[in-house]
PDB file of C-alpha atoms in Angstrom:
ATOM      1  CA  MET A   2     189.174  16.943 114.215  1.00 54.00           C
ATOM      2  CA  THR A   3     189.566  20.389 115.574  1.00 53.00           C
ATOM      3  CA  ASN A   4     187.052  19.597 118.288  1.00 55.00           C
ATOM      4  CA  LYS A   5     189.000  16.472 119.332  1.00 54.00           C
ATOM      5  CA  LEU A   6     192.267  18.329 119.457  1.00 51.00           C
ATOM      6  CA  ALA A   7     190.772  20.994 121.607  1.00 54.00           C
ATOM      7  CA  SER A   8     190.535  18.415 124.424  1.00 56.00           C
ATOM      8  CA  PHE A   9     194.327  18.094 124.567  1.00 53.00           C
ATOM      9  CA  SER A  10     196.575  20.622 126.225  1.00 56.00           C
ATOM     10  CA  ASN A  11     199.630  22.233 124.666  1.00 58.00           C
ATOM     11  CA  VAL A  12     198.450  21.523 121.125  1.00 52.00           C
ATOM     12  CA  GLU A  13     199.952  23.659 118.384  1.00 56.00           C
ATOM     13  CA  TYR A  14     198.164  24.022 115.034  1.00 53.00           C
ATOM     14  CA  THR A  15     200.371  24.104 111.967  1.00 58.00           C
ATOM     15  CA  ASN A  16     199.108  24.502 108.357  1.00 57.00           C
ATOM     16  CA  ILE A  17     195.478  23.784 109.334  1.00 57.00           C
ATOM     17  CA  THR A  18     192.914  25.665 107.201  1.00 61.00           C
ATOM     18  CA  PRO A  19     190.210  27.572 109.237  1.00 62.00           C
ATOM     19  CA  PRO A  20     186.516  26.690 108.626  1.00 65.00           C
ATOM     20  CA  PHE A  21     184.839  27.912 105.444  1.00 63.00           C
ATOM     21  CA  PHE A  22     182.527  30.309 107.264  1.00 63.00           C
ATOM     22  CA  LYS A  23     185.405  31.947 109.093  1.00 65.00           C
ATOM     23  CA  ARG A  24     187.481  32.165 105.955  1.00 66.00           C
ATOM     24  CA  TYR A  25     184.818  33.831 103.879  1.00 69.00           C
ATOM     25  CA  PHE A  26     182.814  35.584 106.622  1.00 72.00           C
ATOM     26  CA  ARG A  27     183.678  39.070 105.400  1.00 76.00           C
ATOM     27  CA  ASP A  28     182.942  38.160 101.754  1.00 75.00           C
ATOM     28  CA  ILE A  29     179.616  36.613 102.743  1.00 78.00           C
ATOM     29  CA  VAL A  30     178.672  39.718 104.702  1.00 78.00           C
ATOM     30  CA  TYR A  31     179.628  41.931 101.763  1.00 79.00           C
ATOM     31  CA  ALA A  32     177.668  39.707  99.358  1.00 82.00           C
ATOM     32  CA  ILE A  33     174.544  39.751 101.569  1.00 84.00           C
ATOM     33  CA  ALA A  34     174.823  43.512 102.027  1.00 83.00           C
ATOM     34  CA  ALA A  35     175.258  43.987  98.282  1.00 83.00           C
ATOM     35  CA  PHE A  36     172.269  41.716  97.604  1.00 84.00           C
ATOM     36  CA  VAL A  37     170.114  43.633 100.088  1.00 84.00           C
ATOM     37  CA  LEU A  38     171.144  46.984  98.636  1.00 85.00           C
ATOM     38  CA  ILE A  39     170.588  45.846  95.064  1.00 87.00           C
ATOM     39  CA  SER A  40     167.193  44.372  96.004  1.00 84.00           C
ATOM     40  CA  PHE A  41     166.262  47.583  97.805  1.00 82.00           C
ATOM     41  CA  PHE A  42     167.177  49.734  94.809  1.00 83.00           C
ATOM     42  CA  ILE A  43     165.354  47.381  92.419  1.00 87.00           C
ATOM     43  CA  ILE A  44     162.188  47.521  94.565  1.00 86.00           C
ATOM     44  CA  LEU A  45     162.551  51.273  94.920  1.00 83.00           C
ATOM     45  CA  PHE A  46     162.956  51.631  91.154  1.00 84.00           C
ATOM     46  CA  ILE A  47     159.918  49.440  90.439  1.00 86.00           C
ATOM     47  CA  ARG A  48     157.795  51.342  92.958  1.00 83.00           C
ATOM     48  CA  SER A  49     159.003  54.653  91.562  1.00 81.00           C
ATOM     49  CA  ARG A  50     158.086  53.589  88.032  1.00 83.00           C
ATOM     50  CA  PHE A  51     154.692  52.320  89.209  1.00 82.00           C
ATOM     51  CA  HIS A  52     154.086  55.531  91.180  1.00 79.00           C
ATOM     52  CA  HIS A  53     155.096  57.611  88.171  1.00 79.00           C
ATOM     53  CA  ARG A  54     152.658  55.727  85.978  1.00 83.00           C
ATOM     54  CA  ARG A  55     149.906  56.198  88.570  1.00 82.00           C
ATOM     55  CA  ILE A  56     150.605  59.938  88.626  1.00 82.00           C
ATOM     56  CA  ILE A  57     150.470  60.163  84.815  1.00 82.00           C
ATOM     57  CA  SER A  58     147.262  58.092  84.737  1.00 81.00           C
ATOM     58  CA  SER A  59     145.659  60.223  87.459  1.00 80.00           C
ATOM     59  CA  PHE A  60     146.697  63.414  85.712  1.00 78.00           C
ATOM     60  CA  ASN A  61     145.250  62.216  82.396  1.00 80.00           C
ATOM     61  CA  LYS A  62     142.044  61.217  84.191  1.00 81.00           C
ATOM     62  CA  TYR A  63     141.920  64.637  85.843  1.00 76.00           C
ATOM     63  CA  LYS A  64     142.353  66.352  82.467  1.00 80.00           C
ATOM     64  CA  GLU A  65     139.566  64.222  80.993  1.00 80.00           C
ATOM     65  CA  LEU A  66     137.215  64.920  83.905  1.00 76.00           C
ATOM     66  CA  ASN A  67     138.097  68.614  83.856  1.00 72.00           C
ATOM     67  CA  GLU A  68     137.317  68.819  80.138  1.00 75.00           C
ATOM     68  CA  GLN A  69     134.000  67.082  80.744  1.00 71.00           C
ATOM     69  CA  PHE A  70     133.253  69.422  83.642  1.00 65.00           C
ATOM     70  CA  GLN A  71     134.072  72.469  81.553  1.00 65.00           C
ATOM     71  CA  ALA A  72     131.825  71.204  78.755  1.00 65.00           C
ATOM     72  CA  VAL A  73     128.954  70.652  81.204  1.00 61.00           C
ATOM     73  CA  TYR A  74     129.666  73.963  82.942  1.00 57.00           C
ATOM     74  CA  GLU A  75     129.595  75.876  79.666  1.00 59.00           C
ATOM     75  CA  MET A  76     126.311  74.253  78.682  1.00 61.00           C
ATOM     76  CA  MET A  77     124.597  74.845  82.032  1.00 59.00           C
ATOM     77  CA  PRO A  78     122.080  77.714  82.109  1.00 61.00           C
ATOM     78  CA  MET A  79     123.795  79.099  85.196  1.00 76.00           C
ATOM     79  CA  GLY A  80     125.473  82.440  85.711  1.00 84.00           C
ATOM     80  CA  ILE A  81     127.750  83.583  88.542  1.00 83.00           C
ATOM     81  CA  ILE A  82     127.841  87.259  89.512  1.00 86.00           C
ATOM     82  CA  VAL A  83     129.883  88.871  92.284  1.00 88.00           C
ATOM     83  CA  PHE A  84     128.876  92.175  93.954  1.00 90.00           C
ATOM     84  CA  ASP A  85     130.520  94.260  96.627  1.00 89.00           C
ATOM     85  CA  ASP A  86     128.788  94.841  99.948  1.00 88.00           C
ATOM     86  CA  ASP A  87     126.968  97.873  98.476  1.00 89.00           C
ATOM     87  CA  GLY A  88     125.466  95.803  95.654  1.00 88.00           C
ATOM     88  CA  LYS A  89     127.746  97.083  92.868  1.00 90.00           C
ATOM     89  CA  MET A  90     128.725  94.439  90.343  1.00 88.00           C
ATOM     90  CA  ILE A  91     132.416  93.440  90.439  1.00 87.00           C
ATOM     91  CA  SER A  92     132.553  90.543  87.997  1.00 84.00           C
ATOM     92  CA  ARG A  93     130.412  87.959  86.266  1.00 83.00           C
ATOM     93  CA  THR A  94     130.759  84.910  84.045  1.00 79.00           C
ATOM     94  CA  SER A  95     129.748  84.854  80.409  1.00 78.00           C
ATOM     95  CA  ASN A  96     127.056  82.317  81.323  1.00 77.00           C
ATOM     96  CA  SER A  97     125.138  85.112  83.034  1.00 81.00           C
ATOM     97  CA  ASN A  98     124.406  86.794  79.680  1.00 80.00           C
ATOM     98  CA  PHE A  99     121.016  85.061  79.459  1.00 80.00           C
ATOM     99  CA  PHE A 100     119.977  86.865  82.641  1.00 83.00           C
ATOM    100  CA  PHE A 101     121.125  90.344  81.584  1.00 82.00           C
ATOM    101  CA  GLU A 102     119.565  89.908  78.150  1.00 81.00           C
ATOM    102  CA  SER A 103     116.172  89.573  79.836  1.00 79.00           C
ATOM    103  CA  LEU A 104     116.599  92.937  81.608  1.00 78.00           C
ATOM    104  CA  SER A 105     115.662  96.248  80.132  1.00 69.00           C
ATOM    105  CA  GLY A 106     116.413  99.930  80.685  1.00 64.00           C
ATOM    106  CA  LYS A 107     118.342 100.986  83.771  1.00 59.00           C
ATOM    107  CA  ASN A 108     118.499  97.439  85.157  1.00 61.00           C
ATOM    108  CA  LYS A 109     120.428  96.353  82.113  1.00 62.00           C
ATOM    109  CA  ARG A 110     122.872  99.268  82.024  1.00 64.00           C
ATOM    110  CA  LEU A 111     123.595  99.730  85.721  1.00 73.00           C
ATOM    111  CA  PHE A 112     122.612  96.646  87.646  1.00 82.00           C
ATOM    112  CA  ASN A 113     122.904  97.135  91.401  1.00 87.00           C
ATOM    113  CA  LEU A 114     121.752  94.192  93.474  1.00 88.00           C
ATOM    114  CA  LEU A 115     120.440  96.309  96.342  1.00 88.00           C
ATOM    115  CA  GLN A 116     118.789  98.970  94.163  1.00 87.00           C
ATOM    116  CA  THR A 117     117.266  96.982  91.303  1.00 87.00           C
ATOM    117  CA  ASP A 118     113.508  96.624  91.151  1.00 84.00           C
ATOM    118  CA  VAL A 119     113.945  92.973  90.110  1.00 86.00           C
ATOM    119  CA  LEU A 120     114.177  92.043  93.796  1.00 89.00           C
ATOM    120  CA  ASP A 121     111.514  92.915  96.333  1.00 90.00           C
ATOM    121  CA  ASP A 122     112.246  94.825  99.544  1.00 91.00           C
ATOM    122  CA  GLU A 123     112.041  91.706 101.684  1.00 92.00           C
ATOM    123  CA  THR A 124     114.765  89.995  99.663  1.00 91.00           C
ATOM    124  CA  LYS A 125     117.008  93.074  99.802  1.00 92.00           C
ATOM    125  CA  THR A 126     116.586  93.217 103.581  1.00 92.00           C
ATOM    126  CA  GLU A 127     117.589  89.569 103.880  1.00 92.00           C
ATOM    127  CA  ILE A 128     120.706  90.243 101.781  1.00 91.00           C
ATOM    128  CA  ARG A 129     121.684  93.215 103.966  1.00 91.00           C
ATOM    129  CA  ASN A 130     121.216  91.002 107.030  1.00 92.00           C
ATOM    130  CA  HIS A 131     123.632  88.446 105.534  1.00 90.00           C
ATOM    131  CA  GLN A 132     120.923  85.825 105.137  1.00 91.00           C
ATOM    132  CA  ILE A 133     121.024  83.188 102.417  1.00 90.00           C
ATOM    133  CA  VAL A 134     118.422  83.838  99.700  1.00 91.00           C
ATOM    134  CA  ASP A 135     117.049  81.096  97.472  1.00 91.00           C
ATOM    135  CA  ARG A 136     114.012  82.272  95.478  1.00 90.00           C
ATOM    136  CA  ILE A 137     112.467  82.256  92.018  1.00 89.00           C
ATOM    137  CA  PHE A 138     111.674  85.602  90.356  1.00 89.00           C
ATOM    138  CA  GLN A 139     109.760  86.271  87.161  1.00 88.00           C
ATOM    139  CA  ILE A 140     111.155  88.771  84.656  1.00 85.00           C
ATOM    140  CA  ALA A 141     108.884  89.246  81.656  1.00 82.00           C
ATOM    141  CA  ASP A 142     108.225  85.705  80.397  1.00 85.00           C
ATOM    142  CA  ASN A 143     111.294  84.223  82.076  1.00 87.00           C
ATOM    143  CA  TYR A 144     111.728  82.625  85.498  1.00 89.00           C
ATOM    144  CA  PHE A 145     115.070  82.837  87.287  1.00 89.00           C
ATOM    145  CA  ARG A 146     116.195  81.175  90.479  1.00 90.00           C
ATOM    146  CA  PHE A 147     118.515  83.385  92.549  1.00 91.00           C
ATOM    147  CA  ILE A 148     120.839  81.862  95.147  1.00 90.00           C
ATOM    148  CA  ILE A 149     122.502  84.719  97.023  1.00 91.00           C
ATOM    149  CA  ARG A 150     124.933  84.640  99.932  1.00 90.00           C
ATOM    150  CA  HIS A 151     127.882  86.579 101.359  1.00 90.00           C
ATOM    151  CA  ILE A 152     131.411  85.304 100.780  1.00 87.00           C
ATOM    152  CA  GLU A 153     134.763  86.438 102.141  1.00 84.00           C
ATOM    153  CA  GLU A 154     137.725  87.242  99.888  1.00 77.00           C
ATOM    154  CA  GLU A 155     140.662  84.990 100.659  1.00 71.00           C
ATOM    155  CA  ASN A 156     143.312  87.707 100.351  1.00 72.00           C
ATOM    156  CA  SER A 157     141.714  90.868 101.696  1.00 72.00           C
ATOM    157  CA  GLY A 158     139.124  89.328 104.019  1.00 74.00           C
ATOM    158  CA  LYS A 159     136.520  91.730 102.629  1.00 83.00           C
ATOM    159  CA  GLU A 160     132.976  90.432 102.268  1.00 87.00           C
ATOM    160  CA  ASN A 161     131.326  90.360  98.859  1.00 91.00           C
ATOM    161  CA  ILE A 162     127.988  89.046  97.653  1.00 91.00           C
ATOM    162  CA  LEU A 163     127.835  85.980  95.421  1.00 89.00           C
ATOM    163  CA  MET A 164     124.748  85.448  93.268  1.00 89.00           C
ATOM    164  CA  ILE A 165     124.108  82.289  91.268  1.00 88.00           C
ATOM    165  CA  VAL A 166     121.420  82.642  88.584  1.00 89.00           C
ATOM    166  CA  LEU A 167     119.642  79.585  87.173  1.00 87.00           C
ATOM    167  CA  ASP A 168     117.266  79.734  84.230  1.00 86.00           C
ATOM    168  CA  ASN A 169     114.168  77.867  85.449  1.00 86.00           C
ATOM    169  CA  THR A 170     111.910  79.072  82.634  1.00 85.00           C
ATOM    170  CA  GLU A 171     111.427  75.676  80.995  1.00 85.00           C
ATOM    171  CA  ILE A 172     110.971  73.956  84.348  1.00 83.00           C
ATOM    172  CA  ILE A 173     108.278  76.408  85.496  1.00 84.00           C
ATOM    173  CA  LYS A 174     106.485  76.385  82.131  1.00 84.00           C
ATOM    174  CA  THR A 175     106.488  72.573  82.037  1.00 82.00           C
ATOM    175  CA  ARG A 176     105.158  72.486  85.587  1.00 81.00           C
ATOM    176  CA  LYS A 177     102.404  74.966  84.706  1.00 80.00           C
ATOM    177  CA  ASP A 178     101.500  72.966  81.612  1.00 75.00           C
ATOM    178  CA  LYS A 179     101.160  69.857  83.767  1.00 73.00           C
ATOM    179  CA  GLU A 180      99.050  71.747  86.301  1.00 74.00           C
ATOM    180  CA  THR A 181      96.835  73.050  83.490  1.00 71.00           C
ATOM    181  CA  ALA A 182      96.436  69.544  82.059  1.00 67.00           C
ATOM    182  CA  HIS A 183      95.614  68.255  85.549  1.00 66.00           C
ATOM    183  CA  ASP A 184      93.025  71.016  86.051  1.00 68.00           C
ATOM    184  CA  ILE A 185      91.414  70.236  82.669  1.00 64.00           C
ATOM    185  CA  PHE A 186      91.356  66.526  83.490  1.00 62.00           C
ATOM    186  CA  ASN A 187      89.927  67.244  86.938  1.00 65.00           C
ATOM    187  CA  PHE A 188      87.270  69.532  85.418  1.00 63.00           C
ATOM    188  CA  ALA A 189      86.290  66.879  82.886  1.00 60.00           C
ATOM    189  CA  MET A 190      86.068  64.223  85.593  1.00 61.00           C
ATOM    190  CA  ASN A 191      83.995  66.483  87.845  1.00 62.00           C
ATOM    191  CA  GLU A 192      81.584  67.409  85.057  1.00 59.00           C
ATOM    192  CA  SER A 193      81.142  63.779  84.084  1.00 60.00           C
ATOM    193  CA  ARG A 194      80.923  62.870  87.783  1.00 74.00           C
ATOM    194  CA  ILE A 195      83.633  60.236  87.348  1.00 81.00           C
ATOM    195  CA  GLY A 196      86.197  60.011  90.134  1.00 85.00           C
ATOM    196  CA  VAL A 197      89.592  58.318  89.787  1.00 86.00           C
ATOM    197  CA  ALA A 198      92.037  57.323  92.526  1.00 88.00           C
ATOM    198  CA  GLU A 199      95.369  55.512  92.585  1.00 89.00           C
ATOM    199  CA  TYR A 200      96.927  54.548  95.892  1.00 90.00           C
ATOM    200  CA  ASN A 201      99.306  52.164  97.615  1.00 91.00           C
ATOM    201  CA  LEU A 202      97.687  49.625  99.932  1.00 89.00           C
ATOM    202  CA  MET A 203     100.896  49.247 101.942  1.00 87.00           C
ATOM    203  CA  ASP A 204     101.373  52.860 103.041  1.00 88.00           C
ATOM    204  CA  GLY A 205      97.980  54.413 102.251  1.00 86.00           C
ATOM    205  CA  LYS A 206      99.488  57.102 100.019  1.00 89.00           C
ATOM    206  CA  GLY A 207      98.152  58.082  96.605  1.00 89.00           C
ATOM    207  CA  ILE A 208      96.300  60.629  94.507  1.00 87.00           C
ATOM    208  CA  ALA A 209      92.634  61.142  93.642  1.00 87.00           C
ATOM    209  CA  THR A 210      90.463  63.586  91.717  1.00 85.00           C
ATOM    210  CA  GLU A 211      87.928  65.802  93.433  1.00 85.00           C
ATOM    211  CA  ALA A 212      85.062  63.840  91.891  1.00 86.00           C
ATOM    212  CA  TRP A 213      86.290  60.687  93.651  1.00 88.00           C
ATOM    213  CA  TYR A 214      85.900  62.371  97.033  1.00 89.00           C
ATOM    214  CA  LYS A 215      82.534  63.862  96.059  1.00 88.00           C
ATOM    215  CA  ASN A 216      81.161  60.497  94.953  1.00 88.00           C
ATOM    216  CA  LEU A 217      82.081  59.076  98.360  1.00 90.00           C
ATOM    217  CA  SER A 218      80.622  62.159 100.149  1.00 89.00           C
ATOM    218  CA  ILE A 219      83.853  62.765 102.068  1.00 89.00           C
ATOM    219  CA  PRO A 220      86.148  65.828 102.421  1.00 90.00           C
ATOM    220  CA  SER A 221      89.045  66.039  99.944  1.00 85.00           C
ATOM    221  CA  ASP A 222      91.611  65.805 102.751  1.00 86.00           C
ATOM    222  CA  THR A 223      90.350  62.399 103.934  1.00 87.00           C
ATOM    223  CA  ASN A 224      93.037  59.696 103.879  1.00 86.00           C
ATOM    224  CA  PHE A 225      92.474  56.589 101.807  1.00 85.00           C
ATOM    225  CA  ILE A 226      92.120  54.338 104.856  1.00 81.00           C
ATOM    226  CA  ASP A 227      89.016  56.223 106.068  1.00 85.00           C
ATOM    227  CA  ALA A 228      87.595  56.879 102.593  1.00 88.00           C
ATOM    228  CA  ARG A 229      84.842  54.223 102.792  1.00 87.00           C
ATOM    229  CA  VAL A 230      83.206  55.495 105.946  1.00 89.00           C
ATOM    230  CA  ASN A 231      79.960  56.414 104.103  1.00 90.00           C
ATOM    231  CA  ILE A 232      79.624  53.244 102.039  1.00 91.00           C
ATOM    232  CA  GLU A 233      76.690  51.044 103.027  1.00 91.00           C
ATOM    233  CA  LYS A 234      77.973  48.255 105.322  1.00 91.00           C
ATOM    234  CA  GLU A 235      77.139  45.351 103.021  1.00 92.00           C
ATOM    235  CA  ASP A 236      78.834  47.025 100.046  1.00 92.00           C
ATOM    236  CA  ALA A 237      81.793  48.133 102.175  1.00 91.00           C
ATOM    237  CA  LEU A 238      82.317  44.531 103.302  1.00 92.00           C
ATOM    238  CA  LYS A 239      82.457  43.329  99.678  1.00 92.00           C
ATOM    239  CA  ILE A 240      85.118  45.943  98.854  1.00 91.00           C
ATOM    240  CA  LYS A 241      87.068  45.138 102.026  1.00 91.00           C
ATOM    241  CA  ASN A 242      87.150  41.403 101.224  1.00 91.00           C
ATOM    242  CA  PHE A 243      88.279  42.074  97.641  1.00 91.00           C
ATOM    243  CA  ILE A 244      91.086  44.425  98.721  1.00 88.00           C
ATOM    244  CA  GLU A 245      92.256  42.031 101.442  1.00 88.00           C
ATOM    245  CA  GLN A 246      92.666  39.374  98.764  1.00 87.00           C
ATOM    246  CA  LEU A 247      94.676  41.817  96.641  1.00 84.00           C
ATOM    247  CA  SER A 248      97.056  42.400  99.544  1.00 82.00           C
ATOM    248  CA  VAL A 249      98.041  38.721  99.785  1.00 82.00           C
ATOM    249  CA  GLU A 250      98.107  37.601  96.146  1.00 81.00           C
ATOM    250  CA  ASN A 251      98.580  39.000  92.654  1.00 82.00           C
ATOM    251  CA  ARG A 252      95.024  38.841  91.302  1.00 78.00           C
ATOM    252  CA  LYS A 253      93.924  39.877  87.839  1.00 79.00           C
ATOM    253  CA  GLU A 254      90.203  40.030  88.674  1.00 83.00           C
ATOM    254  CA  THR A 255      88.364  43.348  88.662  1.00 88.00           C
ATOM    255  CA  PHE A 256      85.797  44.413  91.237  1.00 91.00           C
ATOM    256  CA  SER A 257      82.830  45.955  89.426  1.00 89.00           C
ATOM    257  CA  GLU A 258      79.586  46.586  91.290  1.00 89.00           C
ATOM    258  CA  ASN A 259      77.097  49.332  92.075  1.00 90.00           C
ATOM    259  CA  ILE A 260      77.432  50.474  95.671  1.00 90.00           C
ATOM    260  CA  ARG A 261      75.379  52.691  97.951  1.00 90.00           C
ATOM    261  CA  ILE A 262      76.679  55.838  99.678  1.00 90.00           C
ATOM    262  CA  ILE A 263      74.762  56.878 102.802  1.00 89.00           C
ATOM    263  CA  ASN A 264      75.011  60.627 103.400  1.00 83.00           C
ATOM    264  CA  TYR A 265      72.689  62.084 106.060  1.00 80.00           C
ATOM    265  CA  LYS A 266      70.146  59.284 105.462  1.00 76.00           C
ATOM    266  CA  THR A 267      70.209  60.050 101.720  1.00 84.00           C
ATOM    267  CA  VAL A 268      71.239  57.156  99.488  1.00 86.00           C
ATOM    268  CA  HIS A 269      73.455  57.794  96.481  1.00 88.00           C
ATOM    269  CA  TRP A 270      74.323  55.117  93.962  1.00 88.00           C
ATOM    270  CA  VAL A 271      77.854  54.863  92.630  1.00 89.00           C
ATOM    271  CA  GLY A 272      79.381  52.499  90.089  1.00 89.00           C
ATOM    272  CA  CYS A 273      82.621  51.153  91.582  1.00 91.00           C
ATOM    273  CA  ILE A 274      85.481  49.529  89.640  1.00 90.00           C
ATOM    274  CA  ILE A 275      88.674  48.435  91.457  1.00 91.00           C
ATOM    275  CA  GLN A 276      91.684  46.875  89.754  1.00 90.00           C
ATOM    276  CA  LEU A 277      95.224  45.924  90.744  1.00 90.00           C
ATOM    277  CA  LEU A 278      97.875  47.930  88.859  1.00 89.00           C
ATOM    278  CA  GLU A 279     101.138  46.790  90.456  1.00 89.00           C
ATOM    279  CA  TYR A 280     101.974  44.005  92.889  1.00 90.00           C
ATOM    280  CA  LYS A 281     105.461  44.357  94.411  1.00 89.00           C
ATOM    281  CA  PRO A 282     105.076  43.877  98.184  1.00 88.00           C
ATOM    282  CA  GLU A 283     108.808  43.183  98.520  1.00 89.00           C
ATOM    283  CA  GLU A 284     109.348  46.797  97.412  1.00 88.00           C
ATOM    284  CA  GLY A 285     106.485  48.124  99.527  1.00 88.00           C
ATOM    285  CA  ARG A 286     104.156  48.676  96.547  1.00 89.00           C
ATOM    286  CA  ILE A 287     100.684  47.245  96.019  1.00 90.00           C
ATOM    287  CA  ILE A 288      99.086  49.840  93.759  1.00 90.00           C
ATOM    288  CA  ILE A 289      95.389  49.753  92.935  1.00 89.00           C
ATOM    289  CA  ALA A 290      93.225  51.989  90.764  1.00 89.00           C
ATOM    290  CA  GLU A 291      89.680  52.858  91.715  1.00 90.00           C
ATOM    291  CA  LEU A 292      87.019  54.435  89.497  1.00 88.00           C
ATOM    292  CA  LEU A 293      83.762  55.772  90.920  1.00 89.00           C
ATOM    293  CA  SER A 294      80.962  57.101  88.703  1.00 86.00           C
ATOM    294  CA  SER A 295      77.692  58.559  89.956  1.00 84.00           C
ATOM    295  CA  ILE A 296      74.711  56.564  88.678  1.00 84.00           C
ATOM    296  CA  ASP A 297      71.947  58.388  90.590  1.00 78.00           C
ATOM    297  CA  ARG A 298      70.300  59.487  87.344  1.00 76.00           C
ATOM    298  CA  GLN A 299      70.459  55.961  85.970  1.00 76.00           C
ATOM    299  CA  LYS A 300      68.819  54.625  89.141  1.00 72.00           C
ATOM    300  CA  GLN A 301      66.135  57.308  88.920  1.00 70.00           C
ATOM    301  CA  HIS A 302      65.383  56.290  85.333  1.00 68.00           C
ATOM    302  CA  GLU A 303      65.233  52.645  86.411  1.00 66.00           C
ATOM    303  CA  GLU A 304      62.811  53.514  89.194  1.00 67.00           C
ATOM    304  CA  GLN A 305      60.683  55.564  86.805  1.00 67.00           C
ATOM    305  CA  LEU A 306      60.634  52.688  84.330  1.00 71.00           C
ATOM    306  CA  THR A 307      59.722  50.269  87.115  1.00 69.00           C
ATOM    307  CA  ILE A 308      56.841  52.506  88.235  1.00 67.00           C
ATOM    308  CA  ALA A 309      55.620  52.933  84.642  1.00 65.00           C
ATOM    309  CA  LEU A 310      55.808  49.180  84.081  1.00 68.00           C
ATOM    310  CA  ARG A 311      53.871  48.506  87.278  1.00 72.00           C
ATOM    311  CA  LYS A 312      51.155  50.995  86.272  1.00 66.00           C
ATOM    312  CA  ALA A 313      50.929  49.424  82.822  1.00 64.00           C
ATOM    313  CA  GLN A 314      50.517  45.972  84.390  1.00 67.00           C
ATOM    314  CA  GLU A 315      47.802  47.241  86.755  1.00 67.00           C
ATOM    315  CA  SER A 316      46.020  48.903  83.819  1.00 64.00           C
ATOM    316  CA  ASP A 317      46.050  45.619  81.879  1.00 62.00           C
ATOM    317  CA  ARG A 318      44.517  43.726  84.820  1.00 64.00           C
ATOM    318  CA  MET A 319      41.670  46.254  85.124  1.00 62.00           C
ATOM    319  CA  LYS A 320      40.615  45.820  81.489  1.00 57.00           C
TER     320      LYS A 320
END
């Protein structure tokens, strides 16, 4: 109606109510603004609560991790010692007690990093030249790994020397025990003239005893790919065909034959056994074991028996 009346001139409006939107425009604006503000504060409150919970959770996690770290740190056989630039000890952790307990005499009472006879002259020179040192030293029956480097104090800017001491005694002794066991095993294999090798067909890497190289009449630094250079061609072809089959399928068969080694026109007989240990080409591993045993003496006995048998047969014919 208002729109129709607007087309007439000189129209006066009396007691006509304005549109709803115009009447309540200010109230609507206030209501929307109040709704927006209330929503904003509700969201802000929820986010604040969520953030507060995240902080508490992170703090509790930090406390848990810190307690675990402290437990591991206290149990680690590692000591931290700080020296001034002249080698005089400034401070150390209680975890370094194991190191000082191994010292004796003057070294134990007045330990100076640059004067102690625990370190050699070369190491002391490297320390004076501000080089990083990472070496293992033996003190009595103990082995210690020293990691030494210069550090700068945050406040004064003065340079000190930080030394981390690790007790490697058990590691070194275990390694020596393994080396001793390996030497005994190698000695036994060499004396029995039995050679053992284990290697990966896919990358040519592996390990072998000295007797294995000797039975093949090759130097001990020969790679596994060239290891069969002295095998008689017919025997080498048999081994090659067997190994090629191993490289394409998981076979349970074992190669077991006597082969001939040609070394400067001298023939040596070797018993050869080859077997697949692991077949995982998708992981780059086709592992085979190879056992070589010298049977020269056995062949000599066989020849002697053959000659004796032939002589016996000839003697029977002459009777």
